[in-house]
Structure formats: structure tokens, C-alpha cells
Short mmCIF file of C-alpha atoms in Angstrom, two decimals:
data_model
loop_
_atom_site.label_atom_id
_atom_site.label_comp_id
_atom_site.label_asym_id
_atom_site.label_seq_id
_atom_site.Cartn_x
_atom_site.Cartn_y
_atom_site.Cartn_z
CA MET A 105 141.87 99.48 123.36
CA LEU A 106 142.59 102.75 125.23
CA ARG A 107 144.30 105.69 123.63
CA THR A 108 146.97 107.46 125.68
CA ALA A 109 147.15 111.22 125.19
CA LEU A 110 150.69 112.04 124.09
CA PRO A 111 151.94 115.46 123.07
CA GLY A 112 152.63 116.49 119.48
CA SER A 113 153.95 114.03 116.96
CA ALA A 114 154.30 111.28 119.58
CA GLY A 115 150.57 111.43 120.19
CA ARG A 116 149.83 111.26 116.49
CA ARG A 117 152.16 108.28 116.06
CA ARG A 118 150.46 106.49 118.96
CA ALA A 119 147.04 107.20 117.46
CA ASP A 120 148.19 105.90 114.08
CA ILE A 121 149.50 102.70 115.66
CA LEU A 122 146.25 102.09 117.54
CA THR A 123 144.13 102.83 114.49
CA ALA A 124 146.19 100.37 112.45
CA ALA A 125 145.89 97.72 115.17
CA ASP A 126 142.13 98.21 115.39
CA SER A 127 141.69 97.91 111.63
CA LEU A 128 143.81 94.75 111.58
CA MET A 129 141.51 93.14 114.15
CA ASP A 130 138.26 94.31 112.59
CA VAL A 131 138.28 92.48 109.28
CA PRO A 132 137.08 90.31 107.77
CA GLU A 133 133.41 90.58 108.67
CA LEU A 134 130.34 89.37 106.80
CA PRO A 135 130.72 91.61 103.71
CA GLU A 136 134.35 90.64 103.24
CA VAL A 137 133.73 86.91 103.67
CA GLU A 138 130.68 87.04 101.40
CA SER A 139 132.70 88.82 98.72
CA VAL A 140 135.39 86.14 98.93
CA ARG A 141 132.73 83.44 98.78
CA ARG A 142 131.25 84.88 95.60
CA GLN A 143 134.61 84.76 93.86
CA LEU A 144 135.45 81.26 95.12
CA ALA A 145 132.15 79.58 94.28
CA PRO A 146 132.44 79.42 90.47
CA ARG A 147 135.95 77.97 90.63
CA LEU A 148 135.55 75.53 93.53
CA THR A 149 132.04 74.11 93.13
CA GLY A 150 132.26 70.61 91.67
CA ARG A 151 136.05 70.42 92.01
CA ARG A 152 137.68 67.40 93.67
CA VAL A 153 140.48 67.95 96.19
CA ASP A 154 143.23 65.63 94.96
CA HIS A 155 145.86 66.62 97.51
CA VAL A 156 146.29 69.01 100.41
CA TRP A 157 149.38 70.33 102.19
CA TRP A 158 149.14 72.41 105.35
CA ASP A 159 151.51 74.04 107.80
CA GLN A 160 151.75 71.95 110.97
CA HIS A 161 152.17 75.02 113.19
CA PRO A 162 150.11 75.98 115.05
CA ARG A 163 148.41 72.60 115.12
CA ALA A 164 145.33 73.75 117.03
CA ARG A 165 144.19 75.91 114.12
CA PHE A 166 144.14 73.08 111.58
CA HIS A 167 142.03 70.00 112.25
CA ALA A 168 141.65 66.81 110.21
CA VAL A 169 142.62 68.68 107.05
CA ALA A 170 143.73 65.50 105.27
CA ARG A 171 140.15 64.19 105.37
CA MET A 172 139.16 66.49 102.52
CA GLN A 173 141.43 64.62 100.07
CA GLY A 174 139.46 62.69 97.49
CA ASN A 175 136.27 64.62 98.24
CA THR A 176 134.41 66.91 95.87
CA ILE A 177 133.41 70.41 96.94
CA GLU A 178 129.63 70.56 96.53
CA ALA A 179 129.24 74.30 97.15
CA VAL A 180 130.86 77.33 98.75
CA THR A 181 128.57 78.74 101.42
CA ARG A 182 128.97 81.17 104.29
CA ARG A 183 127.75 81.28 107.88
CA GLY A 184 128.51 84.56 109.61
CA LYS A 185 132.25 85.14 109.22
CA PHE A 186 132.96 81.49 108.30
CA LEU A 187 133.23 79.87 104.89
CA VAL A 188 131.48 76.48 104.91
CA LEU A 189 132.23 74.07 102.06
CA PRO A 190 130.10 70.88 102.03
CA LEU A 191 132.08 67.92 100.72
CA GLU A 192 130.68 65.02 98.72
CA ALA A 193 132.59 61.91 99.76
CA THR A 194 133.65 59.42 97.14
CA SER A 195 133.15 56.56 99.60
CA SER A 196 130.63 55.64 102.29
CA ARG A 197 132.24 57.91 104.85
CA ASP A 198 130.18 60.41 106.81
CA ARG A 199 129.42 63.65 105.01
CA LEU A 200 132.01 66.27 105.82
CA GLU A 201 132.34 70.04 105.74
CA LEU A 202 135.42 72.17 105.31
CA ILE A 203 135.19 75.13 107.70
CA LEU A 204 137.50 78.05 107.02
CA HIS A 205 137.98 81.27 108.98
CA LEU A 206 140.33 83.89 107.55
CA GLY A 207 141.34 85.27 110.94
CA MET A 208 142.90 88.74 110.96
CA THR A 209 145.17 88.48 107.94
CA GLY A 210 144.10 85.42 105.96
CA SER A 211 143.43 85.45 102.21
CA LEU A 212 142.56 82.90 99.56
CA THR A 213 144.00 83.00 96.06
CA PHE A 214 144.65 80.62 93.20
CA GLY A 215 148.24 79.88 92.30
CA SER A 216 150.70 77.24 91.28
CA GLY A 217 153.49 75.20 92.83
CA SER A 218 154.00 71.99 94.74
CA SER A 219 151.46 70.87 97.32
CA THR A 220 153.41 67.87 98.52
CA SER A 221 156.07 69.01 100.95
CA PRO A 222 156.95 71.82 103.36
CA ALA A 223 160.44 72.01 101.78
CA ALA A 224 158.87 72.72 98.42
CA GLU A 225 156.71 75.42 99.99
CA ARG A 226 159.71 77.13 101.57
CA SER A 227 161.52 77.20 98.24
CA ALA A 228 158.52 78.39 96.27
CA GLY A 229 159.60 82.04 96.35
CA GLU A 230 156.99 84.79 96.48
CA ASP A 231 154.19 82.39 95.54
CA GLY A 232 154.83 80.44 98.74
CA HIS A 233 155.15 83.47 101.05
CA HIS A 234 153.03 83.00 104.20
CA VAL A 235 151.14 80.09 102.64
CA ARG A 236 149.64 77.91 105.39
CA ALA A 237 147.69 75.49 103.18
CA ARG A 238 147.45 74.43 99.52
CA LEU A 239 144.59 72.52 97.96
CA ALA A 240 145.42 70.82 94.66
CA LEU A 241 142.23 70.47 92.61
CA ASP A 242 141.32 68.03 89.86
CA ASP A 243 141.38 70.72 87.16
CA GLY A 244 145.06 71.42 87.83
CA SER A 245 144.46 74.62 89.81
CA MET A 246 145.73 75.25 93.33
CA LEU A 247 143.90 77.12 96.11
CA LEU A 248 146.35 78.90 98.43
CA PHE A 249 145.53 79.98 101.97
CA ARG A 250 147.91 82.74 103.07
CA ASP A 251 147.93 83.97 106.66
CA PRO A 252 150.89 86.07 107.85
CA ARG A 253 149.78 86.24 111.50
CA ARG A 254 148.48 82.65 111.72
CA PHE A 255 145.06 83.44 113.23
CA GLY A 256 143.11 81.69 110.48
CA ARG A 257 141.51 78.30 110.97
CA LEU A 258 140.94 75.32 108.71
CA SER A 259 138.94 72.33 109.93
CA VAL A 260 137.21 69.35 108.37
CA VAL A 261 134.29 68.20 110.52
CA PRO A 262 131.26 65.93 110.15
CA ALA A 263 128.50 68.03 108.62
CA GLY A 264 126.88 70.19 111.28
CA ALA A 265 129.11 68.92 114.12
CA TYR A 266 130.43 72.27 115.29
CA ALA A 267 130.19 72.26 119.08
CA GLU A 268 133.69 71.05 119.86
CA LEU A 269 135.87 72.59 117.14
CA VAL A 270 133.91 75.64 115.95
CA PRO A 271 131.55 76.44 118.85
CA THR A 272 130.63 79.84 117.42
CA LEU A 273 128.90 78.07 114.56
CA ALA A 274 126.91 75.97 117.03
CA THR A 275 125.36 79.04 118.67
CA ILE A 276 125.43 81.64 115.92
CA GLY A 277 122.39 83.81 115.30
CA PRO A 278 120.39 84.33 112.11
CA GLU A 279 121.96 85.50 108.89
CA PRO A 280 121.09 89.20 108.63
CA LEU A 281 120.36 89.07 104.89
CA SER A 282 118.07 86.05 105.19
CA PRO A 283 114.32 85.85 105.92
CA ALA A 284 115.21 84.38 109.34
CA PHE A 285 116.36 87.83 110.51
CA THR A 286 113.01 89.41 111.35
CA VAL A 287 112.29 92.71 113.07
CA THR A 288 110.04 90.98 115.61
CA ASP A 289 112.60 88.39 116.68
CA PHE A 290 115.37 90.98 116.71
CA ALA A 291 113.40 93.35 118.96
CA THR A 292 112.42 90.49 121.27
CA ALA A 293 116.02 89.36 121.66
CA LEU A 294 117.17 92.91 122.42
CA ALA A 295 114.49 93.27 125.08
CA ARG A 296 115.87 90.27 126.97
CA THR A 297 119.23 91.86 127.74
CA ARG A 298 120.62 94.97 129.37
CA ALA A 299 124.08 94.67 127.86
CA PRO A 300 125.31 97.62 125.77
CA ILE A 301 123.92 97.34 122.25
CA LYS A 302 127.43 97.40 120.78
CA ALA A 303 128.34 94.30 122.81
CA LYS A 304 125.19 92.54 121.67
CA LEU A 305 125.94 93.18 118.01
CA LEU A 306 129.45 91.77 118.39
CA ASP A 307 128.22 88.70 120.27
CA GLN A 308 127.19 86.74 117.09
CA ARG A 309 124.24 85.10 118.87
CA LEU A 310 121.94 88.04 118.17
CA VAL A 311 122.83 88.26 114.49
CA ALA A 312 125.62 86.59 112.53
CA GLY A 313 128.63 88.19 110.92
CA ILE A 314 128.70 91.71 112.34
CA GLY A 315 131.99 92.94 113.77
CA ASN A 316 133.38 96.26 114.90
CA ILE A 317 133.24 98.09 111.60
CA TYR A 318 129.65 97.41 110.64
CA ALA A 319 128.36 97.63 114.21
CA ASP A 320 129.62 101.23 114.36
CA GLU A 321 128.16 101.94 110.93
CA ALA A 322 124.72 100.47 111.66
CA LEU A 323 124.44 102.23 115.02
CA TRP A 324 125.39 105.55 113.43
CA ARG A 325 122.82 105.07 110.69
CA ALA A 326 120.12 104.12 113.24
CA ARG A 327 121.07 107.07 115.52
CA ILE A 328 121.63 104.77 118.53
CA HIS A 329 124.43 105.32 121.02
CA PRO A 330 126.64 102.20 121.21
CA ALA A 331 126.46 102.14 125.02
CA THR A 332 122.64 102.10 125.04
CA ARG A 333 121.23 99.26 127.15
CA ARG A 334 117.51 99.63 126.40
CA VAL A 335 116.36 99.49 122.80
CA GLY A 336 112.60 99.62 122.31
CA ARG A 337 110.74 98.28 119.30
CA ASP A 338 110.93 101.50 117.29
CA ARG A 339 114.69 101.80 117.64
CA ALA A 340 115.08 98.06 117.13
CA ALA A 341 113.26 98.42 113.81
CA ARG A 342 115.56 101.31 112.82
CA LEU A 343 118.63 99.28 113.74
CA HIS A 344 117.33 96.25 111.86
CA ALA A 345 116.91 98.35 108.71
CA ALA A 346 120.33 99.97 109.24
CA ILE A 347 122.06 96.58 109.50
CA LEU A 348 120.50 95.45 106.23
CA ALA A 349 121.38 98.70 104.46
CA VAL A 350 125.00 98.83 105.69
CA LEU A 351 125.79 95.20 104.93
CA THR A 352 124.15 95.35 101.51
CA ALA A 353 126.10 98.50 100.58
CA ALA A 354 129.38 97.01 101.83
CA ILE A 355 128.86 93.79 99.86
CA GLU A 356 128.13 95.81 96.72
CA ARG A 357 131.60 97.37 97.13
CA GLU A 358 133.19 94.02 98.08
CA GLY A 359 133.97 94.96 101.68
CA THR A 360 136.41 97.25 103.44
CA THR A 361 140.17 97.08 103.00
CA PHE A 362 142.50 98.84 105.43
CA ARG A 363 145.58 96.67 105.17
CA ASP A 364 145.45 92.89 104.69
CA TYR A 365 141.99 92.00 103.42
CA GLN A 366 141.90 91.20 99.73
CA LEU A 367 139.60 89.39 97.36
CA VAL A 368 140.46 86.13 95.63
CA ASN A 369 141.45 88.06 92.51
CA GLY A 370 143.83 90.24 94.54
CA ALA A 371 141.65 93.36 94.46
CA SER A 372 140.83 95.44 97.54
CA GLY A 373 137.40 96.15 98.97
CA ARG A 374 136.02 99.58 98.05
CA TYR A 375 133.85 100.46 101.05
CA ALA A 376 136.41 102.34 103.17
CA ASP A 377 135.60 105.69 101.53
CA HIS A 378 131.92 105.23 102.40
CA LEU A 379 132.33 104.70 106.15
CA GLU A 380 130.36 107.22 108.21
CA ALA A 381 131.57 106.43 111.73
CA TYR A 382 134.20 103.72 111.99
CA GLY A 383 137.73 105.12 111.94
CA ARG A 384 136.52 108.73 111.78
CA GLY A 385 136.99 109.74 115.42
CA GLY A 386 137.84 113.44 115.66
CA LEU A 387 136.28 114.23 112.27
CA PRO A 388 132.92 115.97 111.77
CA CYS A 389 129.77 113.87 111.59
CA ARG A 390 128.57 113.95 108.00
CA ARG A 391 124.99 114.26 109.23
CA CYS A 392 125.18 117.09 111.77
CA GLY A 393 128.78 118.36 111.78
CA THR A 394 129.48 117.47 115.43
CA THR A 395 132.94 116.03 116.11
CA LEU A 396 132.76 112.25 116.25
CA GLN A 397 134.01 110.72 119.49
CA ARG A 398 135.95 107.52 120.01
CA ARG A 399 135.90 105.47 123.20
CA VAL A 400 136.19 101.86 124.26
CA ILE A 401 132.86 100.04 124.51
CA ALA A 402 132.58 96.25 124.75
CA GLN A 403 136.41 96.18 124.78
CA ARG A 404 136.55 97.58 121.26
CA GLY A 405 137.38 100.99 119.88
CA THR A 406 134.01 102.58 119.07
CA THR A 407 133.23 105.74 117.12
CA PHE A 408 129.93 107.59 117.36
CA CYS A 409 128.31 111.03 117.14
CA PRO A 410 127.46 112.43 120.60
CA ARG A 411 124.69 114.57 119.13
CA CYS A 412 123.02 112.20 116.65
CA GLN A 413 123.42 109.09 118.80
CA ARG A 414 121.92 109.60 122.22
CA VAL A 415 121.95 107.01 125.01
#
């Protein structure tokens, strides 16, 4: 997204608008989804879905949701930026998975109220505000999926059958915090491409779950310019270590909240104050004091240090 230089207060207002729009698009990423998963797991694992209501608009973002009714949630897992809930069927039907993506503004909380009709949802007051789906569980609790901008997705698919409805899951790369994410494989994959490293990190096929925020942070930590097209083994090893360090630190603080992202318990992520690059364009680099620059790389606003991060 390009910034337009405007004089005085108009320029500052424009910058504020663009920064807000960027932050809205950039969460949730792996740390945010993992933090949500950790709060959901104790309350959902082993629970049966007795009834589900979902908003019929837009239809394309909800698929076969009714199929989860009568099934028990075996676990709450994560793949990249997706929540994956394996379902244990109570009949001889094929094994199913509930796939949930929070989109830009989605959140999951536990609440109360009817799950049986849209009319009841519309009259549910604040508790029903922006609710797109409700899952009534066998312990009497209700899982609410709120999504003001309607970019979230909810699909029930045969286990592992992702190609048609969630193609990203069919081609997604290794989990960065798993043993499958090795320095050797990472360096080899980087050597096969001449795309800018920022674009490769956002691609999801190189490594799962990294978006704009943590790509900027990892590249800053590894001292690699986001437009770099050749990353040798030494720099690949530095970037590999930086990805692990940044994601681990962000998960410890339950992710980054700018506006909409919140945990299941309603709390905000606490990592925003620890960001070194993302969102700090025009401020001094905390490592060398040089003014951080912001430009568009891989069609995303990107912040980096021109001195520490050389092409």
C-alpha cells in the first residue's frame, strides 16, 4: 500500500489511516492463532457439538457447517494461521475436521444465548453483536465466532481433504516451531528462488504462519533487507534462528494487538511494545539509531533499517 505525501496534518491523518489499515490486515498470524488455540483447547477438547447456527451471508465463507452437529471435538490444533479441530463422529460417517480462519477481525469467545435462529441472534443485544456462528456444546456452554468484517472462514471437511476448500492447507510449508523446520531444508528452499525474501516469507509454502508483522521482525533481527533475492546458507541460518526467536517471544506475550485481535478471554496480546521494525517507520532503529524506512515490498507495507539490513 503506497503512502501519499501530504502536507501538515493532512499527511499525518493519511499516514494514520494507512497504518491502521495495514495493522487490520496483518493479524492474526501464527502467534495470535496459537494463543487462541491454547485458550480454546481445555474448554473444547472432548465436548460434543449439540447444535450450530451460522450466518448464511456470505455463503462462500461457510461450508458444510451443519455436519459438525453430533460430533465430538477430539482436539484443538493449529496449522499455520488456521485452527484445525478433528471431530470424532458418533456414527460411521467419514472422519471430519472443522477448519476455522479468523480472517482480519474474527474472534472466538464463550457466551450465552440462543443458537437456533437468526431472529434470536439479532435480538440478542450486545452478546449477539457481529456473531457469525454459535456452537452449542454438551456442557451447556456456547462458542461464539464474531467477525465484524466477514473475512473469517468456517468449513467442515473430510479429514485432510483441503485442496478444494482450503487450498492453502494443501500446500502449506513446515511449522516453524516443529522439528520439520530445519536449517538445511530452509536454506535449500531459499536457494531455489530469486523472489524477494519478504515475498517468500509471506508465501506460506516456505514456512507456515508468518505474515507481515513477524516477517518484518525476523528480517530485522537477522539483519537481512526484505528486498534481498539471494540468501546464502549463513544468512539463511540467521533468519531461521530469528524466526524461531520472534515467534517464540510473541507467543509468550500472546501475540500482537493493534485493534481487533483478542484472546478467548477477551484480553489483548502484549507483544506490540516489543516490536523492533513493524509499524516503526520514521523512528530510530533500536540497534543503530538510523531512521527506519517504510516501503512497499511484495505488495505489503514493509519497515526495515537501511543501515543494519543491507541488500
